[in-house]
XYZ file of C-alpha atoms in Angstrom:
100
model
C 20.112 -59.177 81.372
C 20.160 -55.412 81.767
C 20.797 -53.057 78.858
C 22.369 -49.610 79.215
C 22.731 -47.307 76.222
C 25.223 -44.448 76.103
C 24.787 -41.646 73.577
C 27.765 -39.478 72.641
C 26.381 -37.425 69.740
C 23.810 -34.731 69.169
C 21.518 -36.858 67.093
C 19.563 -33.985 65.537
C 22.726 -32.402 64.120
C 24.087 -35.697 62.847
C 20.775 -36.612 61.166
C 20.330 -33.146 59.625
C 23.869 -32.899 58.225
C 24.216 -36.418 56.866
C 23.339 -37.573 53.390
C 23.516 -41.188 54.529
C 20.083 -42.695 55.031
C 21.176 -44.572 58.169
C 21.767 -41.320 60.048
C 18.477 -39.799 58.908
C 16.424 -42.779 60.123
C 18.337 -43.202 63.380
C 15.974 -40.943 65.401
C 13.063 -43.206 64.427
C 15.014 -46.337 65.394
C 16.099 -44.807 68.697
C 12.592 -43.644 69.594
C 11.436 -47.244 69.166
C 14.301 -49.115 70.894
C 15.800 -46.739 73.482
C 12.692 -46.847 75.748
C 13.277 -50.598 76.166
C 16.709 -50.028 77.743
C 17.150 -50.256 81.494
C 19.306 -47.125 81.462
C 19.917 -44.376 78.938
C 23.082 -42.331 79.423
C 24.412 -39.232 77.711
C 27.854 -37.642 77.984
C 26.541 -34.092 78.522
C 23.384 -32.166 79.349
C 23.231 -30.945 75.739
C 23.429 -34.478 74.319
C 20.748 -35.619 76.793
C 18.426 -32.726 75.892
C 18.945 -33.323 72.170
C 18.340 -37.072 72.521
C 15.125 -36.513 74.479
C 13.844 -34.045 71.895
C 14.967 -35.906 68.769
C 13.998 -39.443 69.818
C 10.851 -38.358 71.723
C 12.138 -39.727 75.029
C 11.219 -38.411 78.476
C 14.199 -36.300 79.596
C 13.915 -37.847 83.065
C 14.871 -41.248 81.592
C 18.274 -39.959 80.470
C 21.094 -39.733 83.000
C 24.215 -37.684 82.317
C 27.583 -39.353 82.891
C 30.415 -37.108 81.822
C 33.483 -38.533 80.141
C 36.259 -38.938 82.709
C 39.396 -36.894 82.822
C 42.367 -39.244 83.109
C 44.341 -37.984 86.083
C 46.866 -39.498 88.467
C 44.035 -40.022 90.982
C 41.959 -41.925 88.397
C 44.913 -44.114 87.449
C 45.568 -44.896 91.133
C 41.884 -45.766 91.661
C 41.980 -48.082 88.625
C 44.714 -50.120 90.327
C 42.586 -50.680 93.458
C 40.883 -54.060 93.930
C 37.175 -54.114 93.077
C 34.728 -55.635 95.550
C 31.335 -55.757 93.886
C 28.662 -58.485 94.034
C 28.567 -58.695 90.228
C 32.222 -59.757 90.218
C 31.905 -62.428 92.909
C 32.791 -66.040 92.066
C 29.873 -67.932 90.559
C 28.154 -64.830 89.182
C 27.463 -64.461 85.442
C 30.228 -62.763 83.477
C 30.182 -58.977 83.205
C 30.551 -57.667 79.676
C 31.809 -54.125 79.164
C 31.952 -52.524 75.759
C 33.374 -49.228 74.659
C 33.554 -47.613 71.263
C 35.103 -44.421 70.140
C-alpha cells in the first residue's frame, strides 16, 4: 500500500494561533509520521515551505499540486474514460479520499 499525504494549511500559523492542544502538537506528530509517507503534497509553494520548516522535513520531499480550477475543459475531461493499470480488472481497489 502506498500513502500520500496532502497538506492544505500553513501549519506554523495554525499551531501558533490555536489554543487547542491538538494543533500545537501537530508539528511534532507530522515530523514523526510524514517522513514515512510515499508522497507528501502541498497545495501551494507557501504551504510546502511552511510544512518543511515547521515539521522539519526536507523541502525536496514535498511536491506542490495546486487546487484545480473547475472549468468547462476540466468537466469535459472528467467525462472521458480512464485507462490506467490501477483500474484494470483484477487489480486491488483504489481508494480516494477528500476532505474540505
